[in-house]
XYZ file of C-alpha atoms in Angstrom:
320
model
C -22.891 -16.440 16.476
C -22.566 -14.859 12.945
C -22.767 -11.569 12.049
C -24.401 -9.736 8.190
C -22.037 -6.597 7.556
C -23.675 -3.712 8.867
C -25.518 -1.463 6.383
C -23.318 2.053 4.614
C -25.202 4.812 3.422
C -23.361 5.553 2.611
C 8.296 12.942 -5.896
C 10.152 14.230 -9.603
C 13.709 13.657 -9.010
C 15.166 12.226 -12.312
C 17.687 9.212 -12.194
C 21.381 9.594 -10.483
C 24.008 10.325 -12.633
C 25.861 7.088 -11.898
C 29.554 8.021 -12.212
C 33.493 6.111 -13.341
C 36.328 6.654 -10.677
C 37.669 9.133 -13.562
C 35.371 11.906 -13.750
C 35.573 12.404 -9.521
C 37.592 15.490 -9.797
C 35.205 17.339 -12.682
C 32.416 16.481 -10.592
C 33.863 17.311 -7.086
C 34.787 20.769 -8.592
C 30.846 21.722 -10.234
C 27.816 23.441 -7.552
C 25.075 21.624 -6.108
C 24.649 17.419 -5.766
C 23.512 14.559 -7.218
C 23.478 10.957 -6.128
C 25.634 8.897 -8.094
C 24.699 4.884 -9.087
C 27.246 2.165 -8.948
C 26.426 0.055 -11.846
C 24.260 -0.382 -14.758
C 19.844 -0.015 -14.567
C 18.963 -3.618 -13.285
C 22.272 -5.076 -14.332
C 24.255 -1.932 -13.767
C 25.986 -0.051 -16.878
C 27.895 2.652 -15.265
C 27.373 6.052 -17.078
C 24.561 9.290 -17.112
C 20.774 9.008 -17.840
C 18.851 9.091 -20.039
C 14.698 9.748 -20.204
C 12.602 7.557 -22.800
C 9.133 7.885 -23.164
C 7.244 4.769 -21.773
C 3.491 5.833 -21.935
C 1.070 3.769 -21.719
C -2.921 2.821 -21.406
C -2.328 2.721 -17.644
C -5.316 1.428 -15.313
C -7.551 3.415 -12.979
C -6.295 6.678 -13.852
C -2.501 5.836 -13.338
C -0.163 5.898 -15.669
C 3.635 5.879 -16.658
C 5.068 9.076 -18.772
C 8.427 8.031 -18.758
C 10.693 5.470 -17.628
C 14.661 7.110 -16.634
C 17.728 4.718 -17.105
C 21.608 4.871 -16.392
C 23.255 5.175 -20.443
C 25.869 2.704 -21.140
C 29.007 4.933 -20.970
C 29.911 7.974 -18.682
C 28.874 11.313 -19.827
C 29.610 13.756 -16.112
C 27.622 17.576 -16.350
C 29.410 19.864 -15.015
C 27.273 21.823 -11.355
C 27.114 18.042 -9.704
C 29.025 17.197 -6.708
C 29.949 13.605 -5.612
C 30.715 12.436 -2.010
C 33.144 9.557 -0.976
C 29.991 7.746 1.288
C 27.828 8.452 -2.178
C 30.622 5.882 -4.167
C 30.799 3.652 -1.183
C 26.812 3.532 -1.465
C 25.378 1.402 -4.603
C 22.330 1.611 -2.786
C 20.216 2.438 -6.175
C 19.963 0.788 -9.421
C 19.363 4.322 -10.948
C 16.119 3.931 -12.698
C 13.116 5.624 -11.749
C 9.566 6.392 -13.654
C 7.662 9.318 -13.985
C 3.640 9.136 -13.141
C 0.606 10.757 -13.405
C -2.386 10.382 -11.178
C -5.954 11.566 -12.475
C -8.318 11.485 -10.751
C -12.122 11.749 -12.857
C -13.934 11.578 -10.404
C -16.243 13.653 -8.233
C -14.405 13.474 -4.262
C -11.507 13.500 -3.073
C -9.569 10.325 -3.367
C -5.932 8.840 -1.522
C -4.479 6.477 -4.129
C -2.350 2.952 -3.271
C -0.490 2.059 -6.644
C 1.634 -1.087 -7.244
C 4.720 -0.372 -9.937
C 6.966 -3.143 -11.707
C 9.327 -2.509 -13.379
C 9.948 -5.445 -16.032
C 13.257 -6.394 -18.317
C 13.345 -6.844 -21.545
C 11.087 -10.815 -21.699
C 8.283 -9.236 -19.275
C 10.380 -10.338 -16.206
C 9.637 -8.842 -12.940
C 12.753 -6.739 -11.603
C 11.373 -4.513 -8.920
C 8.014 -3.798 -7.372
C 7.059 -0.733 -5.529
C 4.028 1.414 -3.608
C 2.835 4.450 -3.552
C 0.660 6.301 -2.082
C -0.742 8.884 -3.822
C -2.832 11.261 -0.593
C -5.814 13.982 -1.416
C -6.025 13.648 -5.619
C -8.882 16.407 -5.873
C -12.034 15.714 -8.381
C -10.726 16.496 -11.774
C -6.760 16.602 -10.702
C -3.669 15.451 -11.505
C -0.661 15.006 -9.511
C 2.292 13.293 -11.169
C 5.816 12.229 -9.439
C 8.815 9.784 -9.837
C 9.020 6.459 -8.685
C 12.326 4.622 -8.451
C 13.227 0.815 -8.935
C 15.707 1.054 -5.258
C 17.979 -1.515 -5.784
C 18.299 -4.335 -7.845
C 21.052 -7.548 -8.201
C 24.293 -6.892 -9.636
C 23.468 -9.668 -12.255
C 19.744 -8.786 -12.586
C 18.883 -7.974 -16.632
C 18.827 -4.818 -17.940
C 15.363 -2.686 -16.739
C 13.260 -1.777 -19.958
C 9.628 -0.817 -18.672
C 7.979 -0.010 -15.755
C 4.378 -0.853 -15.759
C 1.251 -0.030 -13.304
C 0.458 -3.166 -11.634
C -2.249 -2.220 -9.035
C -4.471 0.582 -8.108
C -6.551 0.797 -5.236
C -8.189 4.363 -4.303
C -10.483 5.066 -1.381
C -12.659 8.683 -0.203
C -9.704 10.718 1.348
C -11.440 11.342 4.658
C -11.707 7.373 4.629
C -8.088 6.414 4.100
C -5.446 5.026 6.726
C -3.172 8.055 8.214
C 0.022 8.720 7.408
C 2.179 6.689 10.207
C 3.110 9.275 12.244
C 0.014 11.170 12.016
C -2.732 11.435 14.350
C -6.368 12.285 12.534
C -8.800 15.267 14.490
C -10.501 11.912 15.998
C -7.345 10.705 18.127
C -8.088 7.161 16.806
C -5.816 5.806 14.328
C -7.092 2.793 12.564
C -5.106 0.866 9.633
C -4.259 -3.061 8.668
C -1.013 -4.879 8.392
C 0.500 -6.720 5.353
C -1.374 -9.512 6.635
C -0.065 -13.365 6.475
C -0.984 -16.564 4.636
C -0.189 -20.023 4.720
C -1.880 -23.189 2.767
C -4.508 -21.051 1.765
C -5.225 -19.856 4.958
C -4.907 -15.742 5.708
C -4.524 -13.529 8.575
C -4.086 -9.877 8.149
C -4.363 -8.093 11.297
C -6.671 -4.734 12.133
C -4.330 -1.937 13.996
C -6.223 0.086 16.413
C -3.868 3.477 17.780
C -4.781 6.048 20.223
C -3.077 8.703 19.114
C -5.061 10.900 20.933
C -5.225 13.237 24.771
C -8.102 10.626 26.199
C -9.282 7.403 27.314
C -10.586 5.133 24.060
C -12.843 2.474 24.970
C -13.897 -0.352 23.008
C -15.439 -3.594 22.847
C -16.162 -6.781 20.693
C -15.165 -6.633 16.758
C -14.717 -4.370 14.855
C -17.829 -3.776 12.600
C -16.732 -4.754 8.817
C -18.968 -3.400 5.915
C -17.067 -5.405 2.567
C -16.869 -3.401 -0.679
C -15.893 -4.428 -4.761
C -13.860 -2.407 -6.697
C -16.550 0.214 -7.322
C -16.247 0.330 -3.416
C -20.059 -0.866 -3.516
C -21.560 -3.313 -0.466
C -20.595 -6.776 -0.821
C -23.925 -9.372 -0.636
C -23.858 -12.715 0.105
C -20.552 -13.177 1.923
C -21.392 -14.212 6.348
C -19.052 -11.987 8.236
C -18.359 -14.397 11.282
C -17.458 -13.957 15.475
C -14.520 -15.404 15.421
C -12.236 -17.437 13.516
C -13.001 -21.025 14.943
C -15.491 -22.307 12.238
C -12.399 -21.002 9.259
C -9.246 -22.630 10.978
C -7.910 -23.599 14.348
C -4.608 -23.502 13.089
C -4.540 -19.073 14.144
C -4.988 -19.732 17.306
C -7.779 -19.945 19.803
C -10.402 -17.813 19.486
C -10.444 -15.368 22.419
C -13.776 -14.405 23.889
C -15.053 -10.354 23.499
C -14.498 -7.978 26.184
C -14.477 -4.316 27.068
C -10.775 -2.720 26.167
C -10.069 1.212 27.101
C -7.270 2.346 25.513
C -4.839 5.019 27.412
C -3.189 7.938 25.107
C -0.081 5.835 23.234
C -2.148 2.490 23.658
C -2.914 -0.127 20.798
C -5.824 -2.643 20.275
C -5.882 -5.181 17.471
C -8.359 -7.415 15.487
C -8.467 -10.048 12.951
C -9.867 -10.950 9.576
C -9.297 -14.322 8.913
C -10.529 -16.006 6.327
C -9.746 -19.840 3.231
C -8.898 -18.971 -0.263
C -10.726 -22.260 -0.961
C -11.574 -22.455 -4.277
C -14.940 -25.468 -5.163
C -17.965 -25.043 -7.352
C -19.510 -21.292 -7.931
C -17.164 -18.014 -8.636
C -14.836 -17.340 -6.366
C -15.645 -13.629 -4.538
C -12.724 -11.178 -4.559
C -13.061 -7.761 -2.241
C -10.092 -5.263 -2.301
C -12.007 -2.845 0.147
C -13.289 -3.051 3.479
C -14.837 -0.043 5.631
C -14.065 -0.847 9.160
C -15.539 1.274 12.586
C -13.865 0.341 15.098
C -17.032 1.031 17.537
C -20.697 1.736 15.944
C -20.027 5.595 16.415
C -16.405 6.445 14.689
C -15.257 7.537 12.092
C -15.055 4.730 9.284
C -11.678 3.720 7.953
C -11.090 1.766 4.523
C -8.598 -0.569 4.132
C -7.102 -2.210 1.204
C -7.043 -6.144 2.135
C -8.015 -7.412 -0.751
C -10.155 -10.623 0.942
C -9.861 -13.825 -2.134
C -12.772 -15.155 -0.482
C -12.655 -17.784 -2.781
C -16.024 -19.798 -3.564
C -16.175 -20.220 1.152
C -18.756 -17.105 1.320
C -17.289 -16.845 5.223
C -14.535 -14.116 7.000
C -14.004 -15.025 10.326
C -13.538 -11.453 12.720
C -11.465 -11.705 15.717
C -12.328 -9.169 18.505
C -10.461 -6.311 19.767
C -7.532 -6.838 22.631
C -5.141 -4.696 23.671
C -1.844 -5.211 21.922
C 1.198 -6.020 24.477
C 3.887 -3.225 24.485
């Protein structure tokens, strides 16, 4: 049995200052707090931080404005204090990038951005994902992203770039973990799993409200392209048996009632096989838990290849 998609009317933190043991006494006499980082940037050079301009054209309204790296030699500043716990921590490279997000559209958007930190030979040292919520039309929001932990033997980071940007209407963006929308129902997608060309992404439905919530059958989907326009020509299948039996047996759709605090799961299953024709990539999927539910737009990045098919598993109550 198959069905087509239903129609749809429609932060800044400077890098910590690594310090030598000889400078501890001086630093402890100051006021305020700044956490140091062990090692140089990437490979771990101890010393004060320095900011270098690293402006680029960016992508989809997001760009890097500067890159902050620990300097090669120590240069402790007044007004800093360091604890022994900080010295033992050694959990951050001290590398960070300042960025700005400009919404050139006509509605408030929530952005999910993947930043990449690179070495001099353009090798990726770290990728970090940042969500910037509710950027109003014509507005610019600025922030800072940190590279985080880098191996001691890693090459020195010299550049940061915007690797990927997805943006959805703020009213349709999945809410943050721990936040309950006015509907009392939270919908999200996980990172998925891929093996031998088979892709599986889980959809999650949480009743975070105060009343029971009932769903039956399959989530309703609308597939959207990079401009968030509907995609035609992809068949949405009930169940995953036509895609693969390797993702486990199909379950029969049934009525599922969730008490407050309970959850349900469904799933998207596809293959990225590419044969004749142009491959289809779908960055956005608009999900409704049921026909009268508010839509939530998730970003599973469906690389459907030339298969033209997407399998959908029905809602089932999640095990606690």
